[in-house]
Amino acid sequence: MFKRLLNECVIDLTLRPEGALLIKSGLAQMSGVDMAWVKVPRNGGWEVYLPGSSLKGTIRSHAERIARTLNESAACNPLGGRRDKLRSCGSALDVMNRDKKETELTTPLVYQHSCPICRLFGNTWIMGRLATEDAYVMGDAPALQHRDGVGIDRFTGGASRGAKFELEVITGGEFKTALHLQNFELWQLGLLGFVLQDLREGLVRMGSGKSRGLGKVVAQIDKITLHYIGARKKMLEDDHLNLMGVGALFEQAKDYGMASDDQVRLEKAAAVKEESAFSELRQTVSFSFDAFPWQAVAAKWVNYVQTLPSDPLKQYRSGR
Ligand SMILES: [Zn+2]
């Protein structure tokens, strides 16, 4: 499928830590701090940054929580073991692959069988639709501080004696990044919209030490840009905006279990902030967060998650 790019939504955002934030480096540090920040060489020195993979993990777990509030079985459990009825799609597909040797697990089949969260974020069998860029310091630089941490006893949950260590945290500062949602169905953009809303309200925590009160981040959504590539229909048509998901743009959408009515026609109103050059091949329109037609895609997501057919991986998830 997805060898050809058909649609893309790019979300430019600024992340501002509120309070202390720690994204741990996996590398041993010369400075002697036990838990140090990830850093990159930039502007002639070493700078802290937020790796795109951390941001993606944060967005995925928040999307899982949102999905489960609407439908318990809408998100598999990435850490679920053999007895978990929502054991991860990746493991369930491994079992299916062993059991049904004659069936080739093609990309359309894997997409159709995976839970909604895996269809958006991927699993060990398919790539996700969302890519997150690393977030770099822009504008105000954050302040680095060292703090004493106290080890938490794994059994009692209390402080464990003698296990003091040093944490490196940042406070303040601004990080800029972009999310790329490619070849998406409209419901996927709808779900992402709910996560973005919560990020704007500071309801999503990132990085280490969340239980110690670390990790509060507030996002400002700077711009939302939609691209259609090679679509026959115009994104802007007279006084209307045609929102089209990949289900409406891709001839083999049915093989993937996508709805072919993956489109909405909306009044254009004042929603369109900026129109870039339209060519036969690529159409581009940008919006502010508030002007974007979130309601239309949110409705697609809510309807999608509430009318999910029964789990095609059910027999492969548990008990084996
Ligand atoms: Zn899954």
Short mmCIF file of C-alpha atoms and ligand atoms in Angstrom, two decimals:
data_model
loop_
_atom_site.label_atom_id
_atom_site.label_comp_id
_atom_site.label_asym_id
_atom_site.label_seq_id
_atom_site.Cartn_x
_atom_site.Cartn_y
_atom_site.Cartn_z
CA MET A 1 0.00 0.00 0.00
CA PHE A 2 1.75 2.62 1.54
CA LYS A 3 4.64 2.85 -0.86
CA ARG A 4 2.96 5.86 -2.41
CA LEU A 5 2.14 8.95 -0.35
CA LEU A 6 -1.53 9.93 -0.84
CA ASN A 7 -2.28 12.29 2.00
CA GLU A 8 -0.34 13.84 4.86
CA CYS A 9 -1.15 16.02 7.84
CA VAL A 10 1.81 17.93 9.31
CA ILE A 11 1.36 19.41 12.78
CA ASP A 12 3.92 22.01 13.87
CA LEU A 13 4.09 22.41 17.62
CA THR A 14 5.99 24.08 20.44
CA LEU A 15 6.43 22.16 23.70
CA ARG A 16 7.00 24.03 26.96
CA PRO A 17 7.91 22.09 30.13
CA GLU A 18 6.06 23.27 33.23
CA GLY A 19 8.07 22.37 36.29
CA ALA A 20 10.82 19.79 36.00
CA LEU A 21 11.27 17.38 33.09
CA LEU A 22 13.68 14.48 32.61
CA ILE A 23 14.19 12.48 29.40
CA LYS A 24 16.84 9.96 30.39
CA SER A 25 19.90 9.28 28.31
CA GLY A 26 20.66 5.59 27.91
CA LEU A 27 24.39 6.35 27.91
CA ALA A 28 26.74 6.40 30.89
CA GLN A 29 27.63 9.98 31.71
CA MET A 30 31.04 11.47 32.51
CA SER A 31 29.46 14.05 34.80
CA GLY A 32 28.64 11.46 37.44
CA VAL A 33 24.91 12.22 37.41
CA ASP A 34 22.95 8.98 37.73
CA MET A 35 20.07 10.03 35.53
CA ALA A 36 21.19 12.51 32.90
CA TRP A 37 19.38 14.16 30.01
CA VAL A 38 19.73 13.10 26.39
CA LYS A 39 21.88 15.61 24.52
CA VAL A 40 22.94 16.29 20.94
CA PRO A 41 25.86 18.32 19.56
CA ARG A 42 24.26 21.54 18.33
CA ASN A 43 25.22 25.22 17.97
CA GLY A 44 28.83 24.47 18.96
CA GLY A 45 27.99 22.70 22.23
CA TRP A 46 25.82 19.94 23.70
CA GLU A 47 22.13 20.67 23.93
CA VAL A 48 19.25 18.81 25.51
CA TYR A 49 16.48 17.70 23.13
CA LEU A 50 13.30 15.63 23.22
CA PRO A 51 13.77 12.54 21.04
CA GLY A 52 10.93 11.96 18.58
CA SER A 53 10.66 8.37 19.87
CA SER A 54 9.87 9.59 23.42
CA LEU A 55 7.23 11.95 22.11
CA LYS A 56 5.70 9.19 20.00
CA GLY A 57 5.61 6.84 22.99
CA THR A 58 3.90 9.53 25.07
CA ILE A 59 1.30 10.18 22.34
CA ARG A 60 0.69 6.45 21.89
CA SER A 61 0.03 5.75 25.56
CA HIS A 62 -2.30 8.72 25.85
CA ALA A 63 -4.18 7.60 22.71
CA GLU A 64 -4.50 4.11 24.29
CA ARG A 65 -6.12 5.64 27.37
CA ILE A 66 -8.55 7.68 25.25
CA ALA A 67 -9.44 4.63 23.13
CA ARG A 68 -10.11 2.43 26.18
CA THR A 69 -12.55 4.93 27.66
CA LEU A 70 -14.71 4.51 24.53
CA ASN A 71 -14.21 0.80 23.91
CA GLU A 72 -12.24 -1.51 26.18
CA SER A 73 -10.96 -3.64 23.33
CA ALA A 74 -9.86 -0.74 21.10
CA ALA A 75 -6.26 -0.90 22.29
CA CYS A 76 -4.13 -3.99 22.80
CA ASN A 77 -1.84 -4.17 25.82
CA PRO A 78 1.79 -3.90 24.66
CA LEU A 79 2.96 -5.50 27.91
CA GLY A 80 0.21 -8.13 28.14
CA GLY A 81 1.33 -11.70 28.71
CA ARG A 82 -0.15 -14.99 27.50
CA ARG A 83 -3.13 -14.80 29.81
CA ASP A 84 -4.11 -11.25 28.85
CA LYS A 85 -7.18 -11.24 26.59
CA LEU A 86 -5.78 -8.04 25.09
CA ARG A 87 -2.27 -9.40 24.61
CA SER A 88 -0.40 -7.28 22.04
CA CYS A 89 -1.33 -7.56 18.36
CA GLY A 90 2.35 -8.23 17.56
CA SER A 91 2.41 -11.38 19.75
CA ALA A 92 -1.04 -12.49 18.59
CA LEU A 93 0.06 -12.17 14.95
CA ASP A 94 3.13 -14.29 15.77
CA VAL A 95 0.79 -17.01 17.09
CA MET A 96 -1.48 -16.71 14.04
CA ASN A 97 1.54 -16.97 11.76
CA ARG A 98 2.65 -20.18 13.51
CA ASP A 99 -0.84 -21.70 13.47
CA LYS A 100 -1.85 -20.84 9.92
CA LYS A 101 1.26 -21.56 7.97
CA GLU A 102 -0.69 -21.62 4.71
CA THR A 103 -1.92 -18.02 5.19
CA GLU A 104 0.53 -15.35 4.22
CA LEU A 105 0.37 -12.39 6.57
CA THR A 106 0.30 -9.67 3.96
CA THR A 107 0.26 -5.98 4.90
CA PRO A 108 -3.51 -5.61 4.14
CA LEU A 109 -4.28 -8.65 6.32
CA VAL A 110 -2.08 -7.44 9.18
CA TYR A 111 -3.64 -3.95 9.01
CA GLN A 112 -7.15 -5.41 9.08
CA HIS A 113 -6.37 -7.68 12.01
CA SER A 114 -4.53 -5.13 14.20
CA CYS A 115 -6.27 -3.04 16.84
CA PRO A 116 -6.99 0.66 16.06
CA ILE A 117 -4.00 1.82 18.11
CA CYS A 118 -1.61 -0.47 16.18
CA ARG A 119 -3.18 0.68 12.88
CA LEU A 120 -2.15 4.21 13.82
CA PHE A 121 1.14 3.62 15.68
CA GLY A 122 2.31 0.31 14.22
CA ASN A 123 3.50 -2.94 15.80
CA THR A 124 6.15 -5.55 15.08
CA TRP A 125 4.30 -6.48 11.86
CA ILE A 126 3.40 -3.09 10.34
CA MET A 127 4.74 0.45 10.26
CA GLY A 128 2.63 3.11 11.94
CA ARG A 129 1.13 6.08 10.19
CA LEU A 130 2.56 8.66 12.62
CA ALA A 131 6.16 9.92 12.56
CA THR A 132 7.51 12.33 15.15
CA GLU A 133 10.55 14.56 14.61
CA ASP A 134 13.08 15.19 17.38
CA ALA A 135 12.21 18.40 19.26
CA TYR A 136 15.03 20.94 19.55
CA VAL A 137 15.47 23.99 21.74
CA MET A 138 14.19 27.11 19.99
CA GLY A 139 13.89 30.52 21.55
CA ASP A 140 14.25 30.40 25.35
CA ALA A 141 16.82 27.85 26.50
CA PRO A 142 15.83 25.59 29.40
CA ALA A 143 17.74 25.65 32.71
CA LEU A 144 19.59 22.45 33.70
CA GLN A 145 19.45 21.54 37.38
CA HIS A 146 20.70 18.65 39.46
CA ARG A 147 18.36 17.23 42.06
CA ASP A 148 18.69 14.56 44.66
CA GLY A 149 16.41 11.66 43.98
CA VAL A 150 15.44 9.05 46.51
CA GLY A 151 15.23 5.45 45.38
CA ILE A 152 11.77 3.99 45.59
CA ASP A 153 11.61 0.56 47.14
CA ARG A 154 10.12 -1.71 44.54
CA PHE A 155 8.25 -3.82 47.08
CA THR A 156 6.94 -1.36 49.64
CA GLY A 157 6.65 1.70 47.37
CA GLY A 158 8.38 3.70 50.12
CA ALA A 159 11.82 5.29 50.05
CA SER A 160 14.54 2.68 50.09
CA ARG A 161 17.37 3.32 52.51
CA GLY A 162 20.73 4.40 51.12
CA ALA A 163 19.50 4.61 47.56
CA LYS A 164 20.04 8.30 46.99
CA PHE A 165 20.94 9.36 43.51
CA GLU A 166 21.27 12.48 41.43
CA LEU A 167 18.79 13.48 38.72
CA GLU A 168 19.40 15.97 35.96
CA VAL A 169 16.23 17.87 35.14
CA ILE A 170 15.35 20.89 33.01
CA THR A 171 12.91 23.64 33.78
CA GLY A 172 11.50 26.17 31.32
CA GLY A 173 12.59 26.50 27.72
CA GLU A 174 10.84 25.87 24.43
CA PHE A 175 11.16 22.96 22.02
CA LYS A 176 9.90 22.94 18.43
CA THR A 177 8.92 19.83 16.53
CA ALA A 178 6.52 18.43 13.95
CA LEU A 179 4.28 15.38 13.74
CA HIS A 180 3.67 13.75 10.36
CA LEU A 181 0.55 11.66 9.88
CA GLN A 182 0.84 9.95 6.50
CA ASN A 183 -1.70 7.96 4.50
CA PHE A 184 -4.20 8.38 7.29
CA GLU A 185 -7.86 7.51 7.61
CA LEU A 186 -10.00 10.38 8.93
CA TRP A 187 -10.68 8.58 12.24
CA GLN A 188 -6.93 8.47 12.88
CA LEU A 189 -6.69 12.26 12.56
CA GLY A 190 -9.72 12.50 14.85
CA LEU A 191 -8.02 10.43 17.57
CA LEU A 192 -4.81 12.46 17.22
CA GLY A 193 -6.93 15.62 17.62
CA PHE A 194 -8.08 14.43 21.06
CA VAL A 195 -4.46 13.82 22.11
CA LEU A 196 -3.44 17.28 20.85
CA GLN A 197 -6.27 18.87 22.80
CA ASP A 198 -5.03 17.22 26.01
CA LEU A 199 -1.42 18.20 25.23
CA ARG A 200 -2.54 21.83 24.90
CA GLU A 201 -4.20 21.62 28.28
CA GLY A 202 -1.12 20.16 29.96
CA LEU A 203 -2.88 16.86 30.73
CA VAL A 204 -0.15 14.67 29.22
CA ARG A 205 3.08 13.90 31.08
CA MET A 206 6.38 12.99 29.41
CA GLY A 207 9.62 11.29 30.34
CA SER A 208 10.82 9.86 33.66
CA GLY A 209 9.59 10.42 37.20
CA LYS A 210 5.92 11.03 36.40
CA SER A 211 5.01 9.55 39.79
CA ARG A 212 7.35 12.09 41.43
CA GLY A 213 5.54 14.95 39.73
CA LEU A 214 7.98 15.38 36.86
CA GLY A 215 7.07 15.59 33.19
CA LYS A 216 4.35 18.21 32.81
CA VAL A 217 4.51 19.71 29.33
CA VAL A 218 2.15 22.14 27.61
CA ALA A 219 1.94 22.14 23.82
CA GLN A 220 1.10 25.03 21.56
CA ILE A 221 -0.10 23.90 18.13
CA ASP A 222 1.42 26.37 15.68
CA LYS A 223 0.04 25.13 12.38
CA ILE A 224 -1.83 22.23 10.80
CA THR A 225 -1.08 21.55 7.13
CA LEU A 226 -2.94 19.10 4.93
CA HIS A 227 -1.44 17.69 1.75
CA TYR A 228 -3.14 15.54 -0.88
CA ILE A 229 -0.92 14.02 -3.51
CA GLY A 230 -2.40 13.02 -6.86
CA ALA A 231 -6.02 13.22 -5.65
CA ARG A 232 -8.60 13.61 -8.40
CA LYS A 233 -10.91 15.64 -6.21
CA LYS A 234 -10.04 19.20 -5.19
CA MET A 235 -9.46 19.90 -1.50
CA LEU A 236 -11.06 23.32 -1.95
CA GLU A 237 -14.07 23.37 -4.23
CA ASP A 238 -16.22 26.47 -4.55
CA ASP A 239 -17.25 27.21 -0.97
CA HIS A 240 -16.41 23.77 0.32
CA LEU A 241 -13.57 21.92 1.90
CA ASN A 242 -13.26 18.23 1.00
CA LEU A 243 -11.55 16.33 3.79
CA MET A 244 -10.34 13.01 2.44
CA GLY A 245 -8.83 10.08 4.26
CA VAL A 246 -6.77 7.40 2.58
CA GLY A 247 -9.88 5.19 2.38
CA ALA A 248 -11.22 7.60 -0.27
CA LEU A 249 -7.90 8.05 -2.09
CA PHE A 250 -6.60 4.51 -2.40
CA GLU A 251 -7.95 1.93 -4.85
CA GLN A 252 -7.17 -1.06 -2.58
CA ALA A 253 -8.70 0.51 0.54
CA LYS A 254 -11.23 -2.31 0.86
CA ASP A 255 -8.48 -4.96 1.09
CA TYR A 256 -7.24 -3.14 4.18
CA GLY A 257 -10.67 -3.00 5.72
CA MET A 258 -10.90 0.76 5.30
CA ALA A 259 -14.21 2.52 4.75
CA SER A 260 -14.51 3.88 1.21
CA ASP A 261 -16.68 6.75 2.47
CA ASP A 262 -13.61 8.12 4.23
CA GLN A 263 -14.44 11.75 3.38
CA VAL A 264 -16.44 14.73 4.58
CA ARG A 265 -17.61 17.76 2.67
CA LEU A 266 -17.64 20.89 4.84
CA GLU A 267 -18.48 24.53 4.49
CA LYS A 268 -15.20 26.31 3.87
CA ALA A 269 -16.10 29.34 6.01
CA ALA A 270 -13.14 31.20 7.43
CA ALA A 271 -11.34 27.98 8.20
CA VAL A 272 -8.70 28.23 5.56
CA LYS A 273 -5.76 30.19 6.81
CA GLU A 274 -3.41 29.90 3.92
CA GLU A 275 -3.48 28.34 0.50
CA SER A 276 -0.23 27.27 -0.97
CA ALA A 277 0.34 26.71 -4.66
CA PHE A 278 -2.05 24.14 -6.08
CA SER A 279 -0.60 21.91 -8.69
CA GLU A 280 -2.12 18.96 -10.45
CA LEU A 281 -0.01 16.70 -8.29
CA ARG A 282 -0.04 18.28 -4.84
CA GLN A 283 -2.68 20.30 -3.01
CA THR A 284 -1.80 22.01 0.24
CA VAL A 285 -3.88 23.95 2.76
CA SER A 286 -2.88 25.18 6.23
CA PHE A 287 -5.02 25.92 9.28
CA SER A 288 -4.64 27.26 12.78
CA PHE A 289 -5.58 24.72 15.49
CA ASP A 290 -8.83 26.51 16.29
CA ALA A 291 -9.85 26.83 12.64
CA PHE A 292 -9.27 23.16 11.84
CA PRO A 293 -12.53 21.18 11.42
CA TRP A 294 -11.83 18.89 14.41
CA GLN A 295 -15.49 18.13 15.01
CA ALA A 296 -15.85 16.35 11.68
CA VAL A 297 -12.84 14.06 12.21
CA ALA A 298 -13.66 13.56 15.91
CA ALA A 299 -17.09 12.24 14.90
CA LYS A 300 -15.39 9.80 12.48
CA TRP A 301 -13.18 8.50 15.33
CA VAL A 302 -15.99 8.12 17.86
CA ASN A 303 -18.16 6.29 15.34
CA TYR A 304 -15.24 4.08 14.27
CA VAL A 305 -14.27 3.01 17.77
CA GLN A 306 -17.84 2.43 18.92
CA THR A 307 -18.76 0.22 15.97
CA LEU A 308 -15.65 -1.97 15.83
CA PRO A 309 -16.36 -5.49 14.62
CA SER A 310 -15.36 -8.30 16.97
CA ASP A 311 -11.63 -8.79 17.42
CA PRO A 312 -10.22 -10.86 14.50
CA LEU A 313 -7.19 -11.83 16.62
CA LYS A 314 -9.26 -12.99 19.59
CA GLN A 315 -8.38 -16.68 19.36
CA TYR A 316 -4.65 -15.87 19.04
CA ARG A 317 -4.35 -13.46 21.94
CA SER A 318 -4.71 -15.56 25.01
CA GLY A 319 -4.23 -19.03 26.36
CA ARG A 320 -1.21 -20.03 24.30
ZN ZN B 1 -2.67 -3.59 18.87
#
